[in-house]
Amino acid sequence: MSRIEAPRDEDDAAAAVASTLVDRLTAGLPAGSVLTDPDVTASYANDMASFCPAGAPAVVVLPSTVADVQHVMSTATELRVPVVPQGARTGLSGAANATDGCVVLSLTKMDRILEINPVDRVAVVEPGVVNAALSRAVNEHGLYYPPDPSSWEMCTIGGNIGTASGGLCCVKYGVTAEYVLGLDVVLADGRLMSTGRRTAKGVAGYDLTRLFVGSEGSLGIVVKAVLGLRPKPPEQLVLAAEFASAAAACDAICRIMEGGHVPSLLELMDRTTVKAVNDLAHMGLPESTEALLLAAFDTADPAADLAAVGALCEAAGATQVVPAEDAAESELLLQARRLALTALEAVKGTTMIDDVCVPRSRLGEMLAGIERVAAKYGLTIGVCAHAGDGNTHPTVCFDAADPDESRRARESFDEIMALGLELGGTITGEHGVGVLKKEWLAREIGPVGLEMQRAVKQVFDPLGILNPGKLF
Amino acid sequence: MSRIEAPRDEDDAAAAVASTLVDRLTAGLPAGSVLTDPDVTASYANDMASFCPAGAPAVVVLPSTVADVQHVMSTATELRVPVVPQGARTGLSGAANATDGCVVLSLTKMDRILEINPVDRVAVVEPGVVNAALSRAVNEHGLYYPPDPSSWEMCTIGGNIGTASGGLCCVKYGVTAEYVLGLDVVLADGRLMSTGRRTAKGVAGYDLTRLFVGSEGSLGIVVKAVLGLRPKPPEQLVLAAEFASAAAACDAICRIMEGGHVPSLLELMDRTTVKAVNDLAHMGLPESTEALLLAAFDTADPAADLAAVGALCEAAGATQVVPAEDAAESELLLQARRLALTALEAVKGTTMIDDVCVPRSRLGEMLAGIERVAAKYGLTIGVCAHAGDGNTHPTVCFDAADPDESRRARESFDEIMALGLELGGTITGEHGVGVLKKEWLAREIGPVGLEMQRAVKQVFDPLGILNPGKLF
């Protein structure tokens, strides 16, 4: 007589699913591509965002080919298991954070540059190519791939596409989205779809390429990208301008942009940031500086452009204007900017980096508002900004071991986003929504937009297995 | 006793629907916004594409406000009547062609420029603003709206957004899509949705803005657009180079682009076009010219750039290189290019303009292939091309009164698209799919892409009332 088994408890059921999953994945992938050691898989749990929950992956897979990715996705669809795609996990919104029991799909092994074509000015790459590796490779052909997020030495092109990354050069060259011409995408069910083109222009059908850029792995897995390139510009020359108030610096920014100048970089650091950098690196920046503006030009005659911009800074009340005379001096001036986040981290041990972008004409109001928020919550909030784009990174410095300060940090972070929306801005200029800002996405785009975005997600991911819990 | 009426015939039923439709539209719109005179409505039946079927509109509406458009769409949804949005109907793919019994929704009366902001470098406009009107208005603020389709004196921004229009300047400045930052869209059911942003950067959620650009009115009605602007560049200086073969001209194009030059215009006219222009306007172009290349620069020192490019042309075998010395001479050189289509029309009375874009490294093969097609079908096919983009406009000249020649024209047109796809190109660089190329869209994007595009359409237009029969 057969004996009726007692129902297994939930953990046993989950273990059985995981074991089937691992077996099925392993059967279709090359040896070494499936990681199951919990210590190892746990190390893939999250990206670099603070305050974002992350679950425990059931398994990490490291595909080497498009067919590998197709196998992972068709298996996940069949077993209804969530898949979280990852690049280098340098993101700042938790978009690459694992969910419990998920497959982490790390694209880092698919890191080949397939083609660089100087006549067509395109590169064809796999998603795991590191941004800096691509930049250097195209440079050798006299070409330039502009998008340069701060993490460019680590972050991958796939991750950049997923979050539509920006960087310092956007004020002149735009964001990642402008450089993605076409994609190969593995859909949730494992089918392969090509979008876009490798031509300079093309309008055949809906622009699904741009729909995938910035979709944070929630619509499909990018397995190949055709990227547009530009000719390598002349080396940029940098100018630093010190101001006695943030308002005067913002006035200078407006004059520069209104004057028709096209800087290759236009960055702002507020008093808090300047002080933090000074404390860390003893760079000799005057303590009286309330705001430091860095402008650069990579034009045929950058010295002339810097002179014009320097004059505008002086007219706006700059207390000192220091144009670099050569590349080495320029590099020195940029070091302060590059140290900003590290320096702010040193203030209290932990930072929470916001990413609010406002119309540049409202930048002054934004900075004044952030100062009010910092005072209200009794917090140190340093601001560095891609000022030419109106893209601020208000960085809340706090002690994560202090629950009250952590709470105030989170509240101030939210209040800064509310301020950005009030000023006609967006909650995220370049870091994405992920887990960190999903309540805020709904606030920004409204109920009709949200309904349509969810319906679009449903088209590409009817089972909801692609990076669930992100965006909305 | 009541008498049972005989069933009305189909025409009566259609008339009854149309009468309800007109009554409902009229009730919610200002006087004069609803046109029903069949002679008048018939004049709204089609755009400028040849060979595309067009139906008879039931009614033409000319809304003045967003609320008007919402009324039209909610009425159309309720009565299940198709709506065909139109701008100036200068399109070349039949995308604005009416279907029988449809509402033609002409946005031409919504033609206000709402804002021009030189600090934020944006313009906010209604869809009916004429491209040239916007260009001139922003020019007065020292700004530049690059997209410049040939029809720029007539075509509307809404139409440009619908077809993702290009133009002569794309080789340096990109297409319409690059300049659309945010949209207000009336959905099929009459609800209003905002997409995108007015900031320089922003990545909050899926990029629905770009999804609407180039969607040919099939996803919603654009009622407002935030457009990015650039500072006005210096006046461009033009160079003309004559070649003894199309292959040599294409070689020059490759050398120019490979050399890292960034022309503001790089146009090619083949022998047939040069001859047609000569015949029409007696411009004194040498009959021995097999290809004419026009290059322009709007840089700080255009003469230096022209000299460098002129040298590359000579190295590629140019028989003559003529750089303009000033704006007036430049204008003269551009006249030949502007006359190209008119001149080709004069050859046989009717033209069919194709719009195949190939990687620029394949342009030589494309031109050679077009010559083969022309010989095979015994037709005159002139090519002018936005050569820097690889975007060719092979223009079939034929006598529409000759059925056999018309058939050959259509077959050659298709063969040219097949050739474009073979060379890694697209069936449409800037004119769109419309009715003209819908069979070809499926061939270009494949079954999976087509399925996904249709599913996206279904999200925004579940009843299929928005510009039905276009795209796919």
Short mmCIF file of N, CA and C in Angstrom, two decimals, chain A residues 82-131:
data_model
loop_
_atom_site.label_atom_id
_atom_site.label_comp_id
_atom_site.label_asym_id
_atom_site.label_seq_id
_atom_site.Cartn_x
_atom_site.Cartn_y
_atom_site.Cartn_z
N PRO A 82 12.52 34.15 -11.12
CA PRO A 82 12.98 35.50 -11.47
C PRO A 82 14.46 35.52 -11.86
N VAL A 83 14.78 36.41 -12.78
CA VAL A 83 16.15 36.57 -13.26
C VAL A 83 16.58 38.02 -13.04
N VAL A 84 17.73 38.20 -12.40
CA VAL A 84 18.26 39.54 -12.17
C VAL A 84 19.55 39.70 -12.97
N PRO A 85 19.50 40.47 -14.06
CA PRO A 85 20.73 40.67 -14.85
C PRO A 85 21.69 41.63 -14.14
N GLN A 86 22.97 41.35 -14.27
CA GLN A 86 23.99 42.19 -13.63
C GLN A 86 25.16 42.46 -14.55
N GLY A 87 25.71 43.66 -14.43
CA GLY A 87 27.01 43.95 -15.02
C GLY A 87 28.04 43.94 -13.90
N ALA A 88 28.72 45.08 -13.73
CA ALA A 88 29.77 45.15 -12.71
C ALA A 88 29.20 45.54 -11.34
N ARG A 89 27.91 45.73 -11.26
CA ARG A 89 27.24 46.09 -9.99
C ARG A 89 27.80 47.38 -9.37
N THR A 90 28.07 48.34 -10.23
CA THR A 90 28.49 49.65 -9.73
C THR A 90 27.31 50.62 -9.67
N GLY A 91 26.12 50.14 -9.98
CA GLY A 91 24.92 50.99 -9.98
C GLY A 91 24.64 51.57 -8.61
N LEU A 92 23.86 52.65 -8.61
CA LEU A 92 23.60 53.38 -7.36
C LEU A 92 22.12 53.42 -7.00
N SER A 93 21.33 52.51 -7.57
CA SER A 93 19.89 52.53 -7.27
C SER A 93 19.33 51.18 -6.87
N GLY A 94 20.20 50.18 -6.73
CA GLY A 94 19.72 48.84 -6.36
C GLY A 94 19.07 48.09 -7.50
N ALA A 95 19.21 48.61 -8.71
CA ALA A 95 18.57 47.95 -9.86
C ALA A 95 19.13 46.56 -10.13
N ALA A 96 20.35 46.30 -9.67
CA ALA A 96 20.96 44.99 -9.89
C ALA A 96 20.88 44.11 -8.63
N ASN A 97 20.13 44.57 -7.63
CA ASN A 97 20.03 43.78 -6.40
C ASN A 97 19.24 42.49 -6.64
N ALA A 98 19.72 41.42 -6.02
CA ALA A 98 19.06 40.12 -6.15
C ALA A 98 17.73 40.11 -5.40
N THR A 99 16.84 39.22 -5.86
CA THR A 99 15.64 38.91 -5.08
C THR A 99 15.79 37.48 -4.59
N ASP A 100 15.12 37.12 -3.52
CA ASP A 100 15.26 35.78 -2.96
C ASP A 100 14.94 34.71 -4.00
N GLY A 101 15.84 33.76 -4.12
CA GLY A 101 15.59 32.61 -4.99
C GLY A 101 15.79 32.88 -6.46
N CYS A 102 16.33 34.04 -6.79
CA CYS A 102 16.47 34.40 -8.21
C CYS A 102 17.70 33.75 -8.84
N VAL A 103 17.70 33.78 -10.17
CA VAL A 103 18.93 33.54 -10.93
C VAL A 103 19.60 34.89 -11.14
N VAL A 104 20.81 35.02 -10.64
CA VAL A 104 21.60 36.20 -11.01
C VAL A 104 22.28 35.88 -12.34
N LEU A 105 22.00 36.71 -13.34
CA LEU A 105 22.57 36.51 -14.67
C LEU A 105 23.65 37.56 -14.87
N SER A 106 24.90 37.16 -14.60
CA SER A 106 26.01 38.10 -14.71
C SER A 106 26.58 38.05 -16.13
N LEU A 107 26.58 39.19 -16.81
CA LEU A 107 27.03 39.23 -18.20
C LEU A 107 28.52 39.54 -18.33
N THR A 108 29.24 39.49 -17.21
CA THR A 108 30.62 39.97 -17.22
C THR A 108 31.57 39.13 -18.07
N LYS A 109 31.21 37.87 -18.32
CA LYS A 109 32.10 37.04 -19.16
C LYS A 109 31.90 37.28 -20.65
N MET A 110 30.78 37.91 -21.00
CA MET A 110 30.56 38.23 -22.43
C MET A 110 31.16 39.61 -22.67
N ASP A 111 32.47 39.63 -22.80
CA ASP A 111 33.17 40.93 -22.76
C ASP A 111 34.04 41.17 -24.00
N ARG A 112 33.57 40.69 -25.14
CA ARG A 112 34.35 40.90 -26.37
C ARG A 112 33.92 42.16 -27.12
N ILE A 113 34.92 42.89 -27.59
CA ILE A 113 34.66 43.95 -28.56
C ILE A 113 34.68 43.28 -29.92
N LEU A 114 33.54 43.22 -30.60
CA LEU A 114 33.42 42.42 -31.82
C LEU A 114 33.90 43.19 -33.04
N GLU A 115 33.79 44.50 -33.01
CA GLU A 115 34.15 45.28 -34.20
C GLU A 115 34.31 46.75 -33.83
N ILE A 116 35.30 47.38 -34.43
CA ILE A 116 35.40 48.84 -34.38
C ILE A 116 35.59 49.30 -35.81
N ASN A 117 34.69 50.14 -36.30
CA ASN A 117 34.73 50.55 -37.71
C ASN A 117 34.82 52.07 -37.82
N PRO A 118 36.01 52.58 -38.20
CA PRO A 118 36.21 54.03 -38.22
C PRO A 118 35.45 54.74 -39.35
N VAL A 119 35.11 54.05 -40.44
CA VAL A 119 34.34 54.69 -41.50
C VAL A 119 32.87 54.83 -41.07
N ASP A 120 32.32 53.73 -40.56
CA ASP A 120 30.93 53.79 -40.11
C ASP A 120 30.80 54.43 -38.72
N ARG A 121 31.94 54.61 -38.06
CA ARG A 121 31.96 55.16 -36.70
C ARG A 121 31.03 54.39 -35.77
N VAL A 122 31.19 53.09 -35.78
CA VAL A 122 30.44 52.25 -34.84
C VAL A 122 31.38 51.23 -34.19
N ALA A 123 30.97 50.80 -33.00
CA ALA A 123 31.59 49.64 -32.37
C ALA A 123 30.47 48.64 -32.10
N VAL A 124 30.80 47.36 -32.24
CA VAL A 124 29.84 46.32 -31.89
C VAL A 124 30.43 45.56 -30.72
N VAL A 125 29.68 45.49 -29.63
CA VAL A 125 30.25 44.92 -28.41
C VAL A 125 29.29 43.97 -27.71
N GLU A 126 29.85 43.11 -26.91
CA GLU A 126 29.07 42.30 -25.99
C GLU A 126 28.82 43.14 -24.72
N PRO A 127 27.82 42.74 -23.93
CA PRO A 127 27.41 43.61 -22.81
C PRO A 127 28.43 43.72 -21.69
N GLY A 128 29.32 42.73 -21.55
CA GLY A 128 30.23 42.73 -20.41
C GLY A 128 31.49 43.55 -20.62
N VAL A 129 31.63 44.19 -21.80
CA VAL A 129 32.82 45.02 -22.04
C VAL A 129 32.84 46.17 -21.05
N VAL A 130 33.98 46.38 -20.42
CA VAL A 130 34.11 47.48 -19.46
C VAL A 130 34.22 48.79 -20.24
N ASN A 131 33.52 49.81 -19.74
CA ASN A 131 33.47 51.11 -20.41
C ASN A 131 34.87 51.61 -20.78
#
